[in-house]
Short mmCIF file of N, CA and C in Angstrom, two decimals:
data_model
loop_
_atom_site.label_atom_id
_atom_site.label_comp_id
_atom_site.label_asym_id
_atom_site.label_seq_id
_atom_site.Cartn_x
_atom_site.Cartn_y
_atom_site.Cartn_z
N PHE A 1 0.33 4.15 -56.28
CA PHE A 1 -0.91 4.71 -55.76
C PHE A 1 -1.24 4.10 -54.40
N ALA A 2 -1.06 2.79 -54.27
CA ALA A 2 -1.39 2.11 -53.01
C ALA A 2 -0.51 2.61 -51.87
N ALA A 3 0.75 2.88 -52.14
CA ALA A 3 1.65 3.38 -51.10
C ALA A 3 1.20 4.77 -50.63
N ASP A 4 0.80 5.60 -51.58
CA ASP A 4 0.32 6.94 -51.23
C ASP A 4 -0.97 6.86 -50.42
N LEU A 5 -1.87 5.98 -50.83
CA LEU A 5 -3.13 5.80 -50.10
C LEU A 5 -2.87 5.29 -48.69
N SER A 6 -1.90 4.41 -48.56
CA SER A 6 -1.55 3.88 -47.24
C SER A 6 -1.03 4.99 -46.32
N LYS A 7 -0.20 5.87 -46.86
CA LYS A 7 0.31 7.01 -46.07
C LYS A 7 -0.84 7.92 -45.66
N SER A 8 -1.76 8.16 -46.57
CA SER A 8 -2.91 9.02 -46.26
C SER A 8 -3.76 8.40 -45.16
N ARG A 9 -3.99 7.11 -45.25
CA ARG A 9 -4.78 6.43 -44.22
C ARG A 9 -4.07 6.47 -42.87
N ARG A 10 -2.76 6.25 -42.86
CA ARG A 10 -2.00 6.33 -41.60
C ARG A 10 -2.13 7.72 -41.00
N ALA A 11 -2.05 8.74 -41.83
CA ALA A 11 -2.20 10.12 -41.33
C ALA A 11 -3.59 10.30 -40.72
N ALA A 12 -4.61 9.79 -41.41
CA ALA A 12 -5.97 9.91 -40.89
C ALA A 12 -6.12 9.17 -39.56
N LEU A 13 -5.51 8.01 -39.44
CA LEU A 13 -5.60 7.25 -38.19
C LEU A 13 -4.88 7.95 -37.05
N VAL A 14 -3.74 8.53 -37.33
CA VAL A 14 -3.00 9.26 -36.29
C VAL A 14 -3.82 10.45 -35.81
N LEU A 15 -4.37 11.21 -36.74
CA LEU A 15 -5.19 12.36 -36.35
C LEU A 15 -6.46 11.90 -35.63
N TYR A 16 -7.05 10.82 -36.09
CA TYR A 16 -8.24 10.27 -35.41
C TYR A 16 -7.92 9.93 -33.96
N GLU A 17 -6.79 9.28 -33.72
CA GLU A 17 -6.42 8.91 -32.34
C GLU A 17 -6.26 10.15 -31.46
N LYS A 18 -5.69 11.20 -32.00
CA LYS A 18 -5.53 12.44 -31.24
C LYS A 18 -6.90 13.06 -30.92
N ILE A 19 -7.77 13.10 -31.91
CA ILE A 19 -9.11 13.66 -31.72
C ILE A 19 -9.91 12.80 -30.76
N ASN A 20 -9.85 11.50 -30.93
CA ASN A 20 -10.60 10.56 -30.10
C ASN A 20 -10.18 10.62 -28.63
N ALA A 21 -8.92 10.91 -28.39
CA ALA A 21 -8.40 10.97 -27.02
C ALA A 21 -8.65 12.32 -26.34
N ASP A 22 -9.11 13.31 -27.09
CA ASP A 22 -9.29 14.66 -26.57
C ASP A 22 -10.74 14.87 -26.15
N ARG A 23 -10.97 15.28 -24.91
CA ARG A 23 -12.32 15.43 -24.37
C ARG A 23 -13.10 16.58 -24.99
N ARG A 24 -12.43 17.43 -25.76
CA ARG A 24 -13.13 18.54 -26.42
C ARG A 24 -13.88 18.10 -27.67
N PHE A 25 -13.66 16.84 -28.08
CA PHE A 25 -14.24 16.34 -29.32
C PHE A 25 -15.01 15.05 -29.11
N ARG A 26 -15.86 14.75 -30.08
CA ARG A 26 -16.59 13.48 -30.16
C ARG A 26 -16.31 12.88 -31.53
N THR A 27 -15.97 11.62 -31.55
CA THR A 27 -15.78 10.95 -32.83
C THR A 27 -17.04 10.16 -33.18
N ILE A 28 -17.12 9.78 -34.43
CA ILE A 28 -18.28 9.03 -34.92
C ILE A 28 -17.86 7.63 -35.34
N PHE A 29 -16.80 7.55 -36.12
CA PHE A 29 -16.29 6.26 -36.57
C PHE A 29 -14.81 6.41 -36.90
N GLN A 30 -14.09 5.30 -36.82
CA GLN A 30 -12.69 5.29 -37.21
C GLN A 30 -12.63 5.38 -38.73
N PRO A 31 -11.71 6.17 -39.28
CA PRO A 31 -11.66 6.31 -40.74
C PRO A 31 -11.26 5.01 -41.42
N GLU A 32 -11.94 4.72 -42.52
CA GLU A 32 -11.60 3.55 -43.32
C GLU A 32 -10.50 3.89 -44.33
N LEU A 33 -10.50 5.11 -44.80
CA LEU A 33 -9.45 5.55 -45.72
C LEU A 33 -8.83 6.84 -45.19
N ASP A 34 -9.05 7.96 -45.87
CA ASP A 34 -8.37 9.21 -45.50
C ASP A 34 -9.33 10.29 -45.02
N ILE A 35 -10.59 9.95 -44.79
CA ILE A 35 -11.59 10.94 -44.40
C ILE A 35 -11.95 10.78 -42.92
N LEU A 36 -11.84 11.87 -42.19
CA LEU A 36 -12.23 11.90 -40.78
C LEU A 36 -13.47 12.75 -40.61
N VAL A 37 -14.37 12.30 -39.75
CA VAL A 37 -15.56 13.08 -39.39
C VAL A 37 -15.65 13.06 -37.87
N TRP A 38 -15.77 14.25 -37.28
CA TRP A 38 -15.88 14.37 -35.83
C TRP A 38 -16.61 15.66 -35.51
N ALA A 39 -16.83 15.89 -34.22
CA ALA A 39 -17.54 17.12 -33.81
C ALA A 39 -16.97 17.59 -32.48
N ALA A 40 -17.33 18.80 -32.14
CA ALA A 40 -17.01 19.32 -30.81
C ALA A 40 -17.83 18.54 -29.78
N ASP A 41 -17.37 18.54 -28.55
CA ASP A 41 -18.14 17.90 -27.49
C ASP A 41 -19.26 18.85 -27.05
N GLY A 42 -20.30 18.28 -26.50
CA GLY A 42 -21.41 19.06 -25.98
C GLY A 42 -22.52 18.14 -25.53
N GLU A 43 -23.44 18.70 -24.76
CA GLU A 43 -24.53 17.88 -24.22
C GLU A 43 -25.76 17.88 -25.12
N SER A 44 -25.78 18.75 -26.12
CA SER A 44 -26.93 18.78 -27.03
C SER A 44 -26.45 18.94 -28.47
N ALA A 45 -27.30 18.54 -29.39
CA ALA A 45 -26.97 18.68 -30.81
C ALA A 45 -26.74 20.15 -31.17
N ASP A 46 -27.53 21.03 -30.57
CA ASP A 46 -27.38 22.45 -30.85
C ASP A 46 -26.02 22.97 -30.40
N ARG A 47 -25.62 22.63 -29.19
CA ARG A 47 -24.32 23.11 -28.68
C ARG A 47 -23.15 22.49 -29.44
N ILE A 48 -23.26 21.21 -29.75
CA ILE A 48 -22.22 20.55 -30.53
C ILE A 48 -22.07 21.25 -31.88
N SER A 49 -23.19 21.52 -32.53
CA SER A 49 -23.17 22.17 -33.84
C SER A 49 -22.57 23.57 -33.78
N LYS A 50 -23.00 24.35 -32.80
CA LYS A 50 -22.50 25.73 -32.70
C LYS A 50 -21.00 25.75 -32.41
N ARG A 51 -20.54 24.88 -31.53
CA ARG A 51 -19.11 24.86 -31.22
C ARG A 51 -18.31 24.31 -32.40
N SER A 52 -18.84 23.32 -33.09
CA SER A 52 -18.15 22.80 -34.27
C SER A 52 -17.97 23.90 -35.32
N GLU A 53 -19.00 24.73 -35.49
CA GLU A 53 -18.91 25.84 -36.44
C GLU A 53 -17.86 26.85 -35.99
N LYS A 54 -17.78 27.11 -34.69
CA LYS A 54 -16.75 28.03 -34.18
C LYS A 54 -15.35 27.48 -34.44
N ILE A 55 -15.17 26.18 -34.21
CA ILE A 55 -13.87 25.55 -34.46
C ILE A 55 -13.54 25.62 -35.94
N PHE A 56 -14.52 25.38 -36.79
CA PHE A 56 -14.33 25.47 -38.24
C PHE A 56 -13.76 26.84 -38.62
N HIS A 57 -14.37 27.91 -38.11
CA HIS A 57 -13.92 29.27 -38.44
C HIS A 57 -12.56 29.58 -37.81
N ALA A 58 -12.35 29.14 -36.57
CA ALA A 58 -11.06 29.38 -35.90
C ALA A 58 -9.94 28.64 -36.62
N ALA A 59 -10.21 27.45 -37.12
CA ALA A 59 -9.20 26.70 -37.88
C ALA A 59 -8.88 27.42 -39.19
N ALA A 60 -9.91 27.91 -39.88
CA ALA A 60 -9.70 28.62 -41.15
C ALA A 60 -8.84 29.87 -40.95
N GLU A 61 -9.05 30.56 -39.83
CA GLU A 61 -8.23 31.75 -39.53
C GLU A 61 -6.76 31.39 -39.36
N ARG A 62 -6.50 30.12 -39.06
CA ARG A 62 -5.13 29.63 -38.85
C ARG A 62 -4.64 28.82 -40.06
N ASP A 63 -5.33 28.94 -41.19
CA ASP A 63 -5.00 28.27 -42.45
C ASP A 63 -5.14 26.75 -42.40
N LEU A 64 -6.02 26.26 -41.55
CA LEU A 64 -6.40 24.85 -41.58
C LEU A 64 -7.83 24.82 -42.11
N HIS A 65 -7.99 24.32 -43.31
CA HIS A 65 -9.28 24.38 -43.99
C HIS A 65 -9.99 23.03 -43.90
N LEU A 66 -10.96 22.99 -43.02
CA LEU A 66 -11.79 21.82 -42.81
C LEU A 66 -13.06 21.98 -43.62
N ALA A 67 -13.92 21.00 -43.53
CA ALA A 67 -15.25 21.10 -44.12
C ALA A 67 -16.24 20.82 -43.00
N THR A 68 -17.46 21.24 -43.21
CA THR A 68 -18.52 20.87 -42.26
C THR A 68 -19.45 19.89 -42.95
N PHE A 69 -20.12 19.13 -42.13
CA PHE A 69 -21.02 18.09 -42.62
C PHE A 69 -22.19 18.01 -41.65
N ARG A 70 -23.39 18.03 -42.15
CA ARG A 70 -24.57 17.92 -41.29
C ARG A 70 -24.98 16.46 -41.23
N TYR A 71 -24.72 15.85 -40.07
CA TYR A 71 -24.99 14.44 -39.85
C TYR A 71 -26.38 14.28 -39.26
N PRO A 72 -27.25 13.46 -39.82
CA PRO A 72 -28.60 13.30 -39.28
C PRO A 72 -28.57 12.80 -37.83
N SER A 73 -29.31 13.46 -36.98
CA SER A 73 -29.34 13.08 -35.55
C SER A 73 -29.74 11.63 -35.35
N ALA A 74 -30.67 11.15 -36.17
CA ALA A 74 -31.13 9.77 -36.03
C ALA A 74 -29.98 8.77 -36.18
N MET A 75 -28.96 9.12 -36.95
CA MET A 75 -27.83 8.21 -37.15
C MET A 75 -26.81 8.29 -36.03
N LEU A 76 -26.94 9.29 -35.16
CA LEU A 76 -25.98 9.47 -34.07
C LEU A 76 -26.51 9.02 -32.71
N ARG A 77 -27.80 8.79 -32.60
CA ARG A 77 -28.40 8.48 -31.30
C ARG A 77 -27.75 7.28 -30.60
N ASN A 78 -27.41 6.25 -31.34
CA ASN A 78 -26.78 5.07 -30.73
C ASN A 78 -25.30 5.28 -30.46
N ILE A 79 -24.67 6.19 -31.20
CA ILE A 79 -23.24 6.44 -31.03
C ILE A 79 -23.00 7.39 -29.85
N TRP A 80 -23.88 8.38 -29.71
CA TRP A 80 -23.77 9.36 -28.63
C TRP A 80 -25.04 9.33 -27.78
N PRO A 81 -25.25 8.30 -26.98
CA PRO A 81 -26.52 8.17 -26.24
C PRO A 81 -26.72 9.25 -25.17
N ASP A 82 -25.66 9.94 -24.78
CA ASP A 82 -25.76 10.96 -23.74
C ASP A 82 -26.14 12.34 -24.28
N VAL A 83 -26.31 12.47 -25.58
CA VAL A 83 -26.60 13.77 -26.19
C VAL A 83 -28.11 13.98 -26.29
N ASN A 84 -28.53 15.20 -26.00
CA ASN A 84 -29.92 15.61 -26.22
C ASN A 84 -30.01 16.07 -27.68
N PHE A 85 -30.70 15.31 -28.49
CA PHE A 85 -30.82 15.64 -29.91
C PHE A 85 -32.00 16.58 -30.10
N ASP A 86 -31.70 17.87 -29.91
CA ASP A 86 -32.71 18.92 -29.99
C ASP A 86 -32.80 19.55 -31.38
N ARG A 87 -32.14 18.96 -32.34
CA ARG A 87 -32.28 19.37 -33.73
C ARG A 87 -32.11 18.14 -34.61
N GLY A 88 -32.57 18.23 -35.83
CA GLY A 88 -32.60 17.07 -36.72
C GLY A 88 -31.26 16.65 -37.29
N ALA A 89 -30.27 17.55 -37.21
CA ALA A 89 -28.94 17.23 -37.73
C ALA A 89 -27.90 17.92 -36.85
N VAL A 90 -26.71 17.35 -36.84
CA VAL A 90 -25.60 17.88 -36.06
C VAL A 90 -24.51 18.32 -37.03
N THR A 91 -24.04 19.54 -36.87
CA THR A 91 -22.93 20.01 -37.69
C THR A 91 -21.65 19.39 -37.17
N CYS A 92 -20.99 18.64 -38.04
CA CYS A 92 -19.74 17.97 -37.70
C CYS A 92 -18.61 18.57 -38.55
N LEU A 93 -17.40 18.22 -38.20
CA LEU A 93 -16.22 18.65 -38.94
C LEU A 93 -15.71 17.48 -39.78
N ARG A 94 -15.11 17.80 -40.91
CA ARG A 94 -14.60 16.76 -41.80
C ARG A 94 -13.27 17.20 -42.37
N SER A 95 -12.36 16.25 -42.48
CA SER A 95 -11.06 16.52 -43.07
C SER A 95 -10.65 15.33 -43.92
N CYS A 96 -10.10 15.63 -45.09
CA CYS A 96 -9.57 14.59 -45.99
C CYS A 96 -8.05 14.73 -46.02
N LEU A 97 -7.38 13.74 -45.53
CA LEU A 97 -5.91 13.75 -45.56
C LEU A 97 -5.47 12.94 -46.78
N MET A 98 -5.74 13.48 -47.97
CA MET A 98 -5.58 12.70 -49.18
C MET A 98 -4.22 12.81 -49.84
N LYS A 99 -3.36 13.64 -49.30
CA LYS A 99 -2.01 13.75 -49.86
C LYS A 99 -1.05 12.93 -49.00
N PRO A 100 -0.12 12.22 -49.61
CA PRO A 100 0.84 11.45 -48.82
C PRO A 100 1.62 12.34 -47.83
N GLU A 101 1.81 13.61 -48.20
CA GLU A 101 2.55 14.54 -47.32
C GLU A 101 1.82 14.78 -46.00
N HIS A 102 0.52 14.53 -45.97
CA HIS A 102 -0.23 14.74 -44.73
C HIS A 102 0.34 13.89 -43.60
N ALA A 103 0.94 12.76 -43.93
CA ALA A 103 1.56 11.92 -42.90
C ALA A 103 2.66 12.70 -42.17
N ASP A 104 3.35 13.57 -42.89
CA ASP A 104 4.40 14.39 -42.29
C ASP A 104 3.85 15.64 -41.59
N TRP A 105 2.61 15.99 -41.90
CA TRP A 105 2.02 17.23 -41.40
C TRP A 105 1.04 17.02 -40.25
N VAL A 106 0.83 15.77 -39.84
CA VAL A 106 -0.20 15.50 -38.83
C VAL A 106 0.02 16.29 -37.55
N GLU A 107 1.24 16.37 -37.09
CA GLU A 107 1.49 17.12 -35.85
C GLU A 107 1.16 18.60 -36.02
N SER A 108 1.50 19.16 -37.16
CA SER A 108 1.16 20.57 -37.42
C SER A 108 -0.34 20.76 -37.54
N ILE A 109 -1.00 19.83 -38.21
CA ILE A 109 -2.46 19.89 -38.33
C ILE A 109 -3.09 19.82 -36.94
N TRP A 110 -2.59 18.90 -36.11
CA TRP A 110 -3.13 18.77 -34.76
C TRP A 110 -2.90 20.05 -33.95
N ASP A 111 -1.72 20.63 -34.06
CA ASP A 111 -1.42 21.87 -33.31
C ASP A 111 -2.41 22.97 -33.68
N ILE A 112 -2.72 23.09 -34.95
CA ILE A 112 -3.68 24.12 -35.39
C ILE A 112 -5.08 23.78 -34.89
N LEU A 113 -5.48 22.53 -35.00
CA LEU A 113 -6.80 22.12 -34.52
C LEU A 113 -6.92 22.33 -33.02
N ASP A 114 -5.87 22.03 -32.30
CA ASP A 114 -5.83 22.23 -30.85
C ASP A 114 -6.02 23.72 -30.51
N ALA A 115 -5.31 24.58 -31.21
CA ALA A 115 -5.45 26.03 -30.99
C ALA A 115 -6.83 26.51 -31.39
N ALA A 116 -7.38 25.98 -32.46
CA ALA A 116 -8.73 26.38 -32.89
C ALA A 116 -9.76 25.97 -31.84
N ALA A 117 -9.62 24.78 -31.28
CA ALA A 117 -10.56 24.33 -30.24
C ALA A 117 -10.44 25.21 -29.00
N ASP A 118 -9.23 25.60 -28.66
CA ASP A 118 -9.04 26.50 -27.51
C ASP A 118 -9.66 27.87 -27.75
N ALA A 119 -9.64 28.30 -29.01
CA ALA A 119 -10.20 29.61 -29.37
C ALA A 119 -11.73 29.59 -29.45
N ALA A 120 -12.31 28.40 -29.39
CA ALA A 120 -13.78 28.26 -29.51
C ALA A 120 -14.31 27.54 -28.26
N PRO A 121 -14.25 28.19 -27.11
CA PRO A 121 -14.66 27.52 -25.88
C PRO A 121 -16.13 27.11 -25.89
N ALA A 122 -16.44 26.14 -25.07
CA ALA A 122 -17.82 25.61 -24.99
C ALA A 122 -18.77 26.67 -24.47
#
């Protein structure tokens, strides 16, 4: 079990690094296990939320099934000080890389996420 969990965490860290390095996204925290939470980039909570929702749907059309999560704005103010928090919560994206095979699929997952982000312009 520990070996499988380690592979899942490595997959999450690799995907986190790709997301964190891409200017189209904003990260919140580095994953501790296999769960990643991030959002589209934007100057306001409203724009971030709307673009995150577009990416969510564009990814689903490409068979990458993410989840959305409404993160309270109050918890993000110190992490994203440049954002205008014009709503009480920000819609973020979430992915659980809980299968050991995800370590082998990270590049494919990233390719789909990259295409989904391109399909959902700011």
